[in-house]
mmCIF file of C-alpha atoms in Angstrom:
data_model
loop_
_atom_site.group_PDB
_atom_site.id
_atom_site.type_symbol
_atom_site.label_atom_id
_atom_site.label_comp_id
_atom_site.label_asym_id
_atom_site.label_seq_id
_atom_site.Cartn_x
_atom_site.Cartn_y
_atom_site.Cartn_z
ATOM 1 C CA MET A 9 -110.813 81.837 80.983
ATOM 2 C CA SER A 10 -108.725 78.916 79.788
ATOM 3 C CA SER A 11 -108.112 77.795 83.364
ATOM 4 C CA ARG A 12 -111.866 77.769 83.954
ATOM 5 C CA LEU A 13 -112.343 75.634 80.864
ATOM 6 C CA GLU A 14 -109.655 73.247 82.044
ATOM 7 C CA MET A 15 -111.303 73.037 85.474
ATOM 8 C CA SER A 16 -114.673 72.458 83.837
ATOM 9 C CA SER A 17 -113.172 69.768 81.612
ATOM 10 C CA ASP A 18 -111.543 68.056 84.592
ATOM 11 C CA SER A 19 -114.804 68.199 86.502
ATOM 12 C CA SER A 20 -116.707 66.674 83.563
ATOM 13 C CA LEU A 21 -114.122 63.944 83.234
ATOM 14 C CA ARG A 22 -114.377 63.124 86.946
ATOM 15 C CA SER A 23 -118.176 63.070 86.687
ATOM 16 C CA LEU A 24 -117.995 60.762 83.675
ATOM 17 C CA ARG A 25 -115.648 58.400 85.479
ATOM 18 C CA ALA A 26 -117.902 58.449 88.541
ATOM 19 C CA CYS A 27 -120.897 57.556 86.392
ATOM 20 C CA GLU A 28 -118.903 54.799 84.747
ATOM 21 C CA PHE A 29 -117.900 53.456 88.166
ATOM 22 C CA ILE A 30 -121.514 53.558 89.388
ATOM 23 C CA LEU A 31 -122.673 51.761 86.227
ATOM 24 C CA VAL A 32 -120.142 48.967 86.784
ATOM 25 C CA LEU A 33 -121.258 48.576 90.398
ATOM 26 C CA SER A 34 -124.975 48.667 89.560
ATOM 27 C CA TRP A 35 -124.796 46.271 86.592
ATOM 28 C CA PRO A 36 -125.373 43.102 88.713
ATOM 29 C CA VAL A 37 -128.392 44.779 90.338
ATOM 30 C CA PHE A 38 -129.702 45.660 86.877
ATOM 31 C CA ILE A 39 -129.305 42.063 85.703
ATOM 32 C CA SER A 40 -131.035 40.793 88.841
ATOM 33 C CA ARG A 41 -133.964 43.131 88.265
ATOM 34 C CA CYS A 42 -134.176 42.000 84.640
ATOM 35 C CA ARG A 43 -134.393 38.399 85.790
ATOM 36 C CA SER A 44 -137.106 39.326 88.291
ATOM 37 C CA SER A 45 -138.950 41.079 85.490
ATOM 38 C CA MET A 46 -138.646 37.960 83.303
ATOM 39 C CA ALA A 47 -140.057 35.847 86.131
ATOM 40 C CA ALA A 48 -142.931 38.289 86.556
ATOM 41 C CA ARG A 49 -143.615 38.188 82.813
ATOM 42 C CA ALA A 50 -143.568 34.389 82.862
ATOM 43 C CA SER A 51 -146.057 34.469 85.747
ATOM 44 C CA SER A 52 -148.222 36.918 83.817
ATOM 45 C CA TYR A 53 -148.038 34.716 80.710
ATOM 46 C CA LEU A 54 -149.129 31.682 82.712
ATOM 47 C CA ARG A 55 -152.104 33.552 84.156
ATOM 48 C CA ALA A 56 -153.016 34.745 80.664
ATOM 49 C CA ALA A 57 -152.802 31.189 79.355
ATOM 50 C CA ARG A 58 -155.209 30.073 82.066
ATOM 51 C CA SER A 59 -157.799 32.590 80.947
ATOM 52 C CA CYS A 60 -157.578 31.562 77.271
ATOM 53 C CA PRO A 61 -160.600 29.847 75.748
ATOM 54 C CA ALA A 62 -160.337 26.078 75.810
ATOM 55 C CA ASP A 63 -160.084 25.753 72.035
ATOM 56 C CA GLN A 64 -157.047 28.064 71.985
ATOM 57 C CA ARG A 65 -155.035 26.069 74.502
ATOM 58 C CA SER A 66 -156.053 22.541 73.561
ATOM 59 C CA ALA A 67 -152.728 21.652 71.912
ATOM 60 C CA ILE A 68 -150.169 22.571 74.543
ATOM 61 C CA THR A 69 -146.859 21.159 75.631
ATOM 62 C CA LEU A 70 -144.924 21.544 78.846
ATOM 63 C CA LYS A 71 -141.561 23.272 78.748
ATOM 64 C CA SER A 72 -139.521 24.558 81.651
ATOM 65 C CA THR A 73 -136.959 27.213 82.328
ATOM 66 C CA SER A 74 -134.980 27.884 85.469
ATOM 67 C CA VAL A 75 -136.702 30.756 87.265
ATOM 68 C CA GLY A 76 -137.037 31.687 90.915
ATOM 69 C CA SER A 77 -137.125 29.497 93.991
ATOM 70 C CA PHE A 78 -139.183 26.804 92.326
ATOM 71 C CA GLY A 79 -136.178 25.629 90.320
ATOM 72 C CA HIS A 80 -138.094 24.846 87.137
ATOM 73 C CA PHE A 81 -140.938 27.216 86.344
ATOM 74 C CA PRO A 82 -143.504 25.409 84.137
ATOM 75 C CA ARG A 83 -144.422 27.380 81.077
ATOM 76 C CA VAL A 84 -147.524 26.661 79.016
ATOM 77 C CA MET A 85 -146.906 27.233 75.372
ATOM 78 C CA ASP A 86 -148.462 26.239 72.047
ATOM 79 C CA SER A 87 -146.616 23.658 70.007
ATOM 80 C CA HIS A 88 -147.048 24.563 66.340
ATOM 81 C CA PRO A 89 -150.593 25.951 66.852
ATOM 82 C CA THR A 90 -150.834 26.795 63.152
ATOM 83 C CA PHE A 91 -150.826 23.117 62.182
ATOM 84 C CA LEU A 92 -153.247 21.303 64.488
ATOM 85 C CA ARG A 93 -156.576 21.728 66.182
ATOM 86 C CA VAL A 94 -158.580 19.399 68.425
ATOM 87 C CA GLY A 95 -161.790 18.030 66.972
ATOM 88 C CA LEU A 96 -164.141 15.079 67.319
ATOM 89 C CA SER A 97 -163.667 11.852 65.397
ATOM 90 C CA LYS A 98 -165.721 8.667 65.689
ATOM 91 C CA TYR A 99 -163.267 7.516 68.374
ATOM 92 C CA GLY A 100 -163.460 10.695 70.461
ATOM 93 C CA GLU A 101 -161.265 13.770 70.453
ATOM 94 C CA SER A 102 -158.343 13.817 68.059
ATOM 95 C CA PHE A 103 -155.916 16.126 66.286
ATOM 96 C CA PHE A 104 -156.989 17.529 62.898
ATOM 97 C CA SER A 105 -154.990 19.570 60.438
ATOM 98 C CA LYS A 106 -155.683 23.273 60.757
ATOM 99 C CA LYS A 107 -154.197 24.019 57.323
ATOM 100 C CA ASP A 108 -152.685 22.158 54.386
ATOM 101 C CA ILE A 109 -149.564 20.377 55.639
ATOM 102 C CA ASN A 110 -146.631 19.462 53.435
ATOM 103 C CA GLU A 111 -144.887 16.117 53.581
ATOM 104 C CA GLY A 112 -142.052 16.094 56.123
ATOM 105 C CA GLU A 113 -143.251 19.098 58.133
ATOM 106 C CA VAL A 114 -142.993 18.896 61.926
ATOM 107 C CA VAL A 115 -146.574 19.418 63.076
ATOM 108 C CA PHE A 116 -146.180 18.873 66.815
ATOM 109 C CA GLU A 117 -143.578 18.546 69.573
ATOM 110 C CA ALA A 118 -144.094 17.257 73.098
ATOM 111 C CA GLU A 119 -142.071 16.857 76.286
ATOM 112 C CA PRO A 120 -142.906 14.120 78.802
ATOM 113 C CA ILE A 121 -144.210 14.962 82.243
ATOM 114 C CA ALA A 122 -142.567 11.805 83.619
ATOM 115 C CA TRP A 123 -140.171 9.260 82.139
ATOM 116 C CA VAL A 124 -138.238 6.168 83.192
ATOM 117 C CA PRO A 125 -135.444 4.039 81.723
ATOM 118 C CA ILE A 126 -136.208 0.311 81.847
ATOM 119 C CA LYS A 127 -134.339 -1.526 84.599
ATOM 120 C CA LYS A 128 -132.303 -3.670 82.191
ATOM 121 C CA TRP A 129 -130.862 -0.630 80.418
ATOM 122 C CA ARG A 130 -130.836 1.877 83.293
ATOM 123 C CA PRO A 131 -127.029 1.778 83.771
ATOM 124 C CA ASN A 132 -126.604 2.707 80.080
ATOM 125 C CA VAL A 133 -129.167 5.522 79.789
ATOM 126 C CA CYS A 134 -128.718 9.143 80.840
ATOM 127 C CA TRP A 135 -131.807 10.175 82.773
ATOM 128 C CA GLU A 136 -131.679 13.731 81.436
ATOM 129 C CA CYS A 137 -130.832 13.514 77.712
ATOM 130 C CA PHE A 138 -131.653 9.817 77.075
ATOM 131 C CA ARG A 139 -128.202 9.250 75.585
ATOM 132 C CA TYR A 140 -127.841 5.495 75.238
ATOM 133 C CA THR A 141 -124.436 3.839 75.438
ATOM 134 C CA TRP A 142 -123.364 0.208 75.327
ATOM 135 C CA ALA A 143 -119.764 0.946 76.212
ATOM 136 C CA LYS A 144 -119.957 1.799 79.899
ATOM 137 C CA ASN A 145 -122.227 2.000 82.897
ATOM 138 C CA MET A 146 -123.021 5.538 83.966
ATOM 139 C CA PRO A 147 -122.385 6.330 87.642
ATOM 140 C CA ALA A 148 -125.524 6.370 89.780
ATOM 141 C CA CYS A 149 -126.442 8.973 92.362
ATOM 142 C CA SER A 150 -124.768 7.976 95.643
ATOM 143 C CA HIS A 151 -127.975 8.560 97.615
ATOM 144 C CA CYS A 152 -130.886 7.227 95.560
ATOM 145 C CA LYS A 153 -128.946 4.749 93.367
ATOM 146 C CA TYR A 154 -131.456 5.558 90.628
ATOM 147 C CA PHE A 155 -130.499 8.714 88.721
ATOM 148 C CA ARG A 156 -127.624 8.383 86.244
ATOM 149 C CA PHE A 157 -126.132 11.101 84.046
ATOM 150 C CA CYS A 158 -123.728 10.993 81.127
ATOM 151 C CA SER A 159 -122.097 14.347 81.901
ATOM 152 C CA GLU A 160 -121.897 17.179 84.391
ATOM 153 C CA GLU A 161 -124.020 19.267 81.998
ATOM 154 C CA CYS A 162 -126.884 16.763 82.170
ATOM 155 C CA LYS A 163 -126.497 16.456 85.937
ATOM 156 C CA SER A 164 -126.708 20.237 86.275
ATOM 157 C CA ALA A 165 -129.704 20.472 83.915
ATOM 158 C CA ALA A 166 -131.611 17.884 85.978
ATOM 159 C CA GLN A 167 -130.580 19.336 89.335
ATOM 160 C CA PHE A 168 -133.940 20.659 90.509
ATOM 161 C CA ARG A 169 -136.013 17.651 89.485
ATOM 162 C CA HIS A 170 -133.335 15.303 90.824
ATOM 163 C CA GLU A 171 -133.432 17.100 94.172
ATOM 164 C CA ARG A 172 -137.222 16.814 94.313
ATOM 165 C CA GLU A 173 -137.281 13.106 93.500
ATOM 166 C CA CYS A 174 -134.054 11.807 95.011
ATOM 167 C CA ALA A 175 -135.353 10.937 98.493
ATOM 168 C CA ALA A 176 -138.567 9.348 97.162
ATOM 169 C CA GLN A 177 -136.723 7.300 94.523
ATOM 170 C CA ALA A 178 -134.252 6.168 97.206
ATOM 171 C CA ARG A 179 -137.160 4.904 99.323
ATOM 172 C CA MET A 180 -138.572 3.085 96.297
ATOM 173 C CA VAL A 181 -135.216 1.429 95.528
ATOM 174 C CA THR A 182 -135.017 0.239 99.150
ATOM 175 C CA LEU A 183 -138.621 -0.991 99.135
ATOM 176 C CA ILE A 184 -138.152 -2.951 95.889
ATOM 177 C CA LYS A 185 -135.029 -4.631 97.302
ATOM 178 C CA LYS A 186 -136.967 -5.533 100.449
ATOM 179 C CA GLU A 187 -139.881 -6.947 98.436
ATOM 180 C CA ASN A 188 -137.527 -8.977 96.231
ATOM 181 C CA LYS A 189 -136.078 -10.658 99.318
ATOM 182 C CA SER A 190 -139.555 -11.765 100.365
ATOM 183 C CA SER A 191 -141.885 -14.144 98.569
ATOM 184 C CA ASP A 192 -143.544 -11.267 96.670
ATOM 185 C CA SER A 193 -140.787 -10.253 94.260
ATOM 186 C CA VAL A 194 -141.335 -7.235 91.998
ATOM 187 C CA PRO A 195 -141.424 -8.098 88.257
ATOM 188 C CA GLU A 196 -139.014 -6.147 86.044
ATOM 189 C CA GLU A 197 -141.832 -4.373 84.223
ATOM 190 C CA ASP A 198 -143.325 -3.271 87.559
ATOM 191 C CA ASP A 199 -139.928 -1.948 88.669
ATOM 192 C CA ALA A 200 -139.973 0.642 85.887
ATOM 193 C CA LEU A 201 -143.654 1.432 86.483
ATOM 194 C CA LEU A 202 -143.052 2.021 90.201
ATOM 195 C CA HIS A 203 -140.263 4.507 89.521
ATOM 196 C CA LEU A 204 -142.356 6.225 86.835
ATOM 197 C CA LEU A 205 -145.268 6.649 89.253
ATOM 198 C CA VAL A 206 -143.011 8.058 91.962
ATOM 199 C CA SER A 207 -141.600 10.559 89.465
ATOM 200 C CA LEU A 208 -145.104 11.448 88.259
ATOM 201 C CA PHE A 209 -146.673 12.001 91.674
ATOM 202 C CA VAL A 210 -143.698 13.964 92.978
ATOM 203 C CA GLU A 211 -144.097 16.229 89.934
ATOM 204 C CA ILE A 212 -147.869 16.446 90.502
ATOM 205 C CA LYS A 213 -147.274 17.535 94.093
ATOM 206 C CA HIS A 214 -144.692 20.091 92.935
ATOM 207 C CA GLN A 215 -147.036 21.533 90.308
ATOM 208 C CA ARG A 216 -149.930 21.771 92.770
ATOM 209 C CA THR A 217 -147.746 23.387 95.423
ATOM 210 C CA ARG A 218 -146.336 25.882 92.927
ATOM 211 C CA HIS A 219 -149.801 26.670 91.627
ATOM 212 C CA HIS A 220 -151.182 27.192 95.133
ATOM 213 C CA THR A 221 -148.263 29.437 96.076
ATOM 214 C CA LEU A 222 -148.524 31.464 92.868
ATOM 215 C CA ALA A 223 -152.275 31.851 93.365
ATOM 216 C CA GLY A 224 -151.647 32.976 96.934
ATOM 217 C CA GLU A 225 -149.142 35.600 95.772
ATOM 218 C CA THR A 226 -151.609 37.023 93.263
ATOM 219 C CA GLY A 227 -154.526 36.819 95.713
ATOM 220 C CA GLN A 228 -156.498 34.540 93.408
ATOM 221 C CA MET A 229 -157.201 30.846 93.118
ATOM 222 C CA GLY A 230 -158.698 30.827 89.655
ATOM 223 C CA GLU A 231 -158.446 27.070 89.181
ATOM 224 C CA SER A 232 -159.151 25.985 92.752
ATOM 225 C CA SER A 233 -161.413 23.095 91.872
ATOM 226 C CA VAL A 234 -162.495 20.934 88.999
ATOM 227 C CA ALA A 235 -165.739 19.102 89.543
ATOM 228 C CA GLY A 236 -165.083 15.498 90.373
ATOM 229 C CA GLY A 237 -161.349 15.961 90.001
ATOM 230 C CA LEU A 238 -161.562 14.918 86.327
ATOM 231 C CA ARG A 239 -161.752 11.362 87.608
ATOM 232 C CA GLU A 240 -163.516 8.488 85.858
ATOM 233 C CA LYS A 241 -166.848 10.230 86.426
ATOM 234 C CA GLN A 242 -166.148 11.660 82.973
ATOM 235 C CA THR A 243 -166.783 8.611 80.817
ATOM 236 C CA HIS A 244 -165.160 10.325 77.859
ATOM 237 C CA SER A 245 -162.568 12.596 79.485
ATOM 238 C CA SER A 246 -161.378 15.168 76.985
ATOM 239 C CA HIS A 247 -158.636 17.742 76.849
ATOM 240 C CA SER A 248 -160.821 20.637 75.827
ATOM 241 C CA SER A 249 -163.662 19.863 78.232
ATOM 242 C CA ALA A 250 -161.178 19.587 81.081
ATOM 243 C CA ALA A 251 -159.588 22.879 80.108
ATOM 244 C CA ALA A 252 -163.027 24.468 79.923
ATOM 245 C CA ALA A 253 -163.870 23.133 83.377
ATOM 246 C CA VAL A 254 -160.708 24.712 84.722
ATOM 247 C CA ALA A 255 -161.208 28.014 82.941
ATOM 248 C CA THR A 256 -164.760 28.531 84.251
ATOM 249 C CA GLN A 257 -163.986 28.185 87.964
ATOM 250 C CA PRO A 258 -164.750 31.331 89.998
ATOM 251 C CA ASP A 259 -161.923 33.393 91.442
ATOM 252 C CA THR A 260 -161.782 33.233 95.258
ATOM 253 C CA PRO A 261 -159.183 34.589 97.656
ATOM 254 C CA SER A 262 -156.522 32.096 98.773
ATOM 255 C CA THR A 263 -156.008 32.669 102.501
ATOM 256 C CA GLN A 264 -155.706 29.074 103.699
ATOM 257 C CA SER A 265 -152.463 27.217 104.251
ATOM 258 C CA PRO A 266 -151.257 24.792 101.556
ATOM 259 C CA PRO A 267 -153.298 21.564 101.680
ATOM 260 C CA ASP A 268 -151.907 18.047 101.584
ATOM 261 C CA PHE A 269 -151.286 17.840 97.848
ATOM 262 C CA LEU A 270 -151.220 14.029 97.851
ATOM 263 C CA SER A 271 -154.442 13.547 99.809
ATOM 264 C CA PRO A 272 -157.546 11.897 98.260
ATOM 265 C CA ALA A 273 -159.127 15.353 97.923
ATOM 266 C CA ALA A 274 -156.170 16.738 96.012
ATOM 267 C CA PRO A 275 -157.319 15.727 92.479
ATOM 268 C CA SER A 276 -159.700 18.709 92.673
ATOM 269 C CA LEU A 277 -156.664 21.012 92.847
ATOM 270 C CA ILE A 278 -155.587 20.849 89.242
ATOM 271 C CA PRO A 279 -153.427 23.636 87.794
ATOM 272 C CA PRO A 280 -153.540 24.195 84.019
ATOM 273 C CA THR A 281 -150.212 22.405 83.506
ATOM 274 C CA LEU A 282 -151.804 19.169 84.771
ATOM 275 C CA VAL A 283 -155.107 19.416 82.890
ATOM 276 C CA PRO A 284 -153.863 17.355 79.895
ATOM 277 C CA LEU A 285 -152.722 14.593 82.267
ATOM 278 C CA TYR A 286 -156.000 14.286 84.160
ATOM 279 C CA ALA A 287 -158.012 14.667 80.954
ATOM 280 C CA MET A 288 -156.618 11.431 79.510
ATOM 281 C CA VAL A 289 -159.133 8.608 79.407
ATOM 282 C CA THR A 290 -158.405 5.812 81.921
ATOM 283 C CA ASN A 291 -160.613 3.053 80.421
ATOM 284 C CA ARG A 292 -160.474 1.511 83.887
ATOM 285 C CA ALA A 293 -163.820 -0.259 83.475
ATOM 286 C CA HIS A 294 -162.454 -2.168 80.451
ATOM 287 C CA PHE A 295 -159.489 -3.738 82.259
ATOM 288 C CA PRO A 296 -159.976 -7.327 83.556
ATOM 289 C CA PRO A 297 -160.585 -7.487 87.331
ATOM 290 C CA ASP A 298 -157.428 -9.524 87.970
ATOM 291 C CA HIS A 299 -155.370 -6.908 86.128
ATOM 292 C CA VAL A 300 -156.901 -4.135 88.228
ATOM 293 C CA GLU A 301 -155.927 -6.091 91.335
ATOM 294 C CA SER A 302 -152.325 -6.261 90.128
ATOM 295 C CA MET A 303 -152.511 -2.493 89.627
ATOM 296 C CA ARG A 304 -153.739 -2.175 93.193
ATOM 297 C CA ARG A 305 -150.671 -4.013 94.500
ATOM 298 C CA VAL A 306 -148.419 -1.640 92.577
ATOM 299 C CA ALA A 307 -150.411 1.363 93.838
ATOM 300 C CA ALA A 308 -150.046 0.156 97.433
ATOM 301 C CA LEU A 309 -146.240 0.151 97.079
ATOM 302 C CA VAL A 310 -146.299 3.699 95.705
ATOM 303 C CA ALA A 311 -148.499 4.795 98.612
ATOM 304 C CA ARG A 312 -145.948 3.368 101.051
ATOM 305 C CA VAL A 313 -143.215 5.495 99.476
ATOM 306 C CA LEU A 314 -145.437 8.601 99.178
ATOM 307 C CA PRO A 315 -147.674 8.548 102.286
ATOM 308 C CA GLY A 316 -151.035 10.223 101.804
ATOM 309 C CA THR A 317 -151.296 9.401 98.118
ATOM 310 C CA ASP A 318 -154.756 8.172 97.148
ATOM 311 C CA VAL A 319 -154.509 4.533 96.004
ATOM 312 C CA GLU A 320 -157.508 4.920 93.694
ATOM 313 C CA GLU A 321 -155.911 7.910 92.002
ATOM 314 C CA ILE A 322 -152.713 5.897 91.528
ATOM 315 C CA ILE A 323 -154.715 3.096 89.888
ATOM 316 C CA ASP A 324 -156.365 5.612 87.562
ATOM 317 C CA MET A 325 -152.907 6.926 86.654
ATOM 318 C CA ILE A 326 -151.665 3.391 85.915
ATOM 319 C CA CYS A 327 -154.625 2.941 83.571
ATOM 320 C CA ARG A 328 -153.748 6.194 81.816
ATOM 321 C CA GLU A 329 -150.137 5.072 81.487
ATOM 322 C CA GLU A 330 -151.044 1.711 79.967
ATOM 323 C CA CYS A 331 -153.290 3.325 77.368
ATOM 324 C CA ASN A 332 -151.199 6.407 76.579
ATOM 325 C CA SER A 333 -147.465 5.948 77.284
ATOM 326 C CA PHE A 334 -144.799 6.376 74.593
ATOM 327 C CA GLY A 335 -141.743 4.162 74.200
ATOM 328 C CA TYR A 336 -138.162 5.124 73.353
ATOM 329 C CA ARG A 337 -136.098 2.723 71.231
ATOM 330 C CA ASP A 338 -132.496 2.594 70.072
ATOM 331 C CA SER A 339 -131.373 2.193 66.455
ATOM 332 C CA SER A 340 -131.912 -1.570 66.615
ATOM 333 C CA GLY A 341 -135.490 -1.196 67.856
ATOM 334 C CA GLU A 342 -134.716 -2.147 71.467
ATOM 335 C CA LEU A 343 -137.073 -0.482 73.953
ATOM 336 C CA PHE A 344 -134.950 1.215 76.635
ATOM 337 C CA ALA A 345 -137.347 3.750 78.207
ATOM 338 C CA TYR A 346 -140.897 4.986 78.176
ATOM 339 C CA ALA A 347 -142.719 8.132 79.261
ATOM 340 C CA MET A 348 -146.044 9.879 79.614
ATOM 341 C CA LEU A 349 -146.717 12.685 77.126
ATOM 342 C CA PRO A 350 -150.251 13.880 77.935
ATOM 343 C CA THR A 351 -150.524 16.436 75.136
ATOM 344 C CA ALA A 352 -149.445 13.927 72.474
ATOM 345 C CA SER A 353 -152.113 11.438 73.552
ATOM 346 C CA LYS A 354 -154.583 13.282 71.322
ATOM 347 C CA PHE A 355 -153.132 11.496 68.292
ATOM 348 C CA ASN A 356 -155.454 8.598 67.469
ATOM 349 C CA HIS A 357 -154.296 5.359 65.833
ATOM 350 C CA SER A 358 -154.282 4.203 62.234
ATOM 351 C CA CYS A 359 -152.425 1.279 60.678
ATOM 352 C CA ALA A 360 -151.872 3.569 57.663
ATOM 353 C CA PRO A 361 -150.792 6.720 59.528
ATOM 354 C CA ASN A 362 -150.232 10.135 58.012
ATOM 355 C CA ILE A 363 -148.022 11.155 60.967
ATOM 356 C CA ILE A 364 -144.863 9.473 62.257
ATOM 357 C CA LYS A 365 -143.216 10.114 65.618
ATOM 358 C CA GLN A 366 -139.502 10.531 66.215
ATOM 359 C CA ALA A 367 -137.717 10.795 69.551
ATOM 360 C CA HIS A 368 -134.967 13.410 69.848
ATOM 361 C CA GLY A 369 -133.618 12.924 73.342
ATOM 362 C CA ARG A 370 -136.738 13.079 75.502
ATOM 363 C CA THR A 371 -138.609 15.300 73.034
ATOM 364 C CA TYR A 372 -141.029 13.638 70.631
ATOM 365 C CA ARG A 373 -141.491 15.215 67.224
ATOM 366 C CA PHE A 374 -144.429 14.378 64.976
ATOM 367 C CA LEU A 375 -143.921 14.698 61.214
ATOM 368 C CA ALA A 376 -146.268 14.419 58.253
ATOM 369 C CA THR A 377 -145.583 11.319 56.134
ATOM 370 C CA CYS A 378 -147.487 12.791 53.197
ATOM 371 C CA ALA A 379 -149.304 15.929 52.145
ATOM 372 C CA ILE A 380 -152.271 16.371 54.501
ATOM 373 C CA PRO A 381 -155.234 18.505 53.381
ATOM 374 C CA ILE A 382 -156.951 20.866 55.779
ATOM 375 C CA ASP A 383 -159.454 19.326 58.255
ATOM 376 C CA THR A 384 -157.963 15.845 57.955
ATOM 377 C CA GLU A 385 -157.541 13.711 61.063
ATOM 378 C CA CYS A 386 -153.861 13.279 61.958
ATOM 379 C CA CYS A 387 -153.074 9.760 63.151
ATOM 380 C CA ILE A 388 -150.026 7.844 64.289
ATOM 381 C CA SER A 389 -149.604 4.089 64.484
ATOM 382 C CA TYR A 390 -149.552 2.430 67.894
ATOM 383 C CA ALA A 391 -148.231 -0.791 66.344
ATOM 384 C CA PRO A 392 -145.391 -1.491 63.885
ATOM 385 C CA VAL A 393 -146.870 -0.744 60.449
ATOM 386 C CA GLU A 394 -144.842 -3.567 58.850
ATOM 387 C CA ASP A 395 -146.533 -6.206 61.034
ATOM 388 C CA SER A 396 -149.232 -8.476 59.699
ATOM 389 C CA LEU A 397 -152.920 -7.952 60.487
ATOM 390 C CA ARG A 398 -152.815 -10.675 63.140
ATOM 391 C CA GLU A 399 -149.724 -9.198 64.806
ATOM 392 C CA ARG A 400 -151.127 -5.683 64.776
ATOM 393 C CA THR A 401 -154.449 -6.837 66.206
ATOM 394 C CA ALA A 402 -152.702 -8.674 69.034
ATOM 395 C CA HIS A 403 -150.507 -5.658 69.774
ATOM 396 C CA LEU A 404 -153.445 -3.266 69.897
ATOM 397 C CA GLN A 405 -155.296 -5.414 72.409
ATOM 398 C CA GLY A 406 -152.953 -3.888 74.976
ATOM 399 C CA PHE A 407 -154.623 -0.547 74.197
ATOM 400 C CA LEU A 408 -158.075 -2.127 74.677
ATOM 401 C CA PHE A 409 -159.416 -1.670 71.148
ATOM 402 C CA THR A 410 -159.645 -3.371 67.773
ATOM 403 C CA CYS A 411 -158.540 -1.239 64.846
ATOM 404 C CA GLU A 412 -161.158 -0.406 62.219
ATOM 405 C CA CYS A 413 -158.991 1.727 59.954
ATOM 406 C CA PRO A 414 -159.391 1.310 56.146
ATOM 407 C CA ARG A 415 -156.244 -0.822 55.934
ATOM 408 C CA CYS A 416 -157.439 -3.314 58.568
ATOM 409 C CA VAL A 417 -160.950 -3.451 57.106
ATOM 410 C CA SER A 418 -159.522 -4.142 53.643
ATOM 411 C CA GLU A 419 -157.139 -6.842 54.908
ATOM 412 C CA ARG A 420 -159.901 -8.574 56.882
ATOM 413 C CA ARG A 421 -162.080 -8.548 53.784
ATOM 414 C CA GLU A 422 -159.309 -10.125 51.706
ATOM 415 C CA GLN A 423 -158.696 -12.845 54.286
ATOM 416 C CA SER A 424 -162.384 -13.704 54.526
#
């Protein structure tokens, strides 16, 4: 009897060790399946976000996490949805407080869809984390001569976007050098704009391609078209109306091959992650004709680097950039980079703002400067608040409007 027990014990021990051995061998497979499950859940979350009512996804920000063959899988997520809602002010759509907000609370965060260090400071700025150093020049990518990183960590974090943009940015660097040797030299401010547009349209193509592929995998193309491509046909383009236009498109099977995502027809292929970008007002009709012609020259250079890109769409994007871009400054106030943050463009202007913006790396945080009651419009200042009325007015002309906030009205009354 005891020998049988010993044999049974030995058999159990061998079985236990065999199970342990199998578990060790199968652990990597388990982890891989978990990652696949996470990717599937992210895909499901994105599809769910697309089907949300427009008013529930009006204040969104773009984040990304490394998933699957796409490198960076865009994820649509609310940024502090308990604080802000989108409503109508006398200047169009704007952010309003959804609840009472305390002074100092972070009410919104936003990541840029495209960003660029200014040429003068490019050797001193890390493209990934926006670390700014006076001490040394950061080494540039050996191929494109454009991307610079302060560390291997930043280089690794930017790997997928760097790989997507590297060849196009290299062509732009070569083209700018060629133009500068001719009679038509490229101004320094246009140098940064050209690189920003290349980055933006490469990302647009990537988002459209990813969206088309994802829709093909699920057998649906829920956002296959947006009437008019959200172009200037919408005289007052709005975030929520654009989102509603996307959400109401019929589902049709996607059996065709991927289209040319930079063709003139491509603006009708707008995935949800790009809706805030195309919903921004261009104000193209308000720009002087000679300025539009200068935009056209810039757009033509971008089209040479990215063949098939619609020049008119590039001009519209330049107009959006001029009216909606955000600057990044060092501790001394020196502008060293700027970016496009479509979701943050809903903040209207006031010379006496109740919201201030702070850059943390590339991320912009928006904080309450005072206690804000519910249903109050949340505004930032597009001009330095310490400037005089004349200086602020001149600065805001670049945004194509004259401020009529209570502070400006009061100061004009005092001067008259």
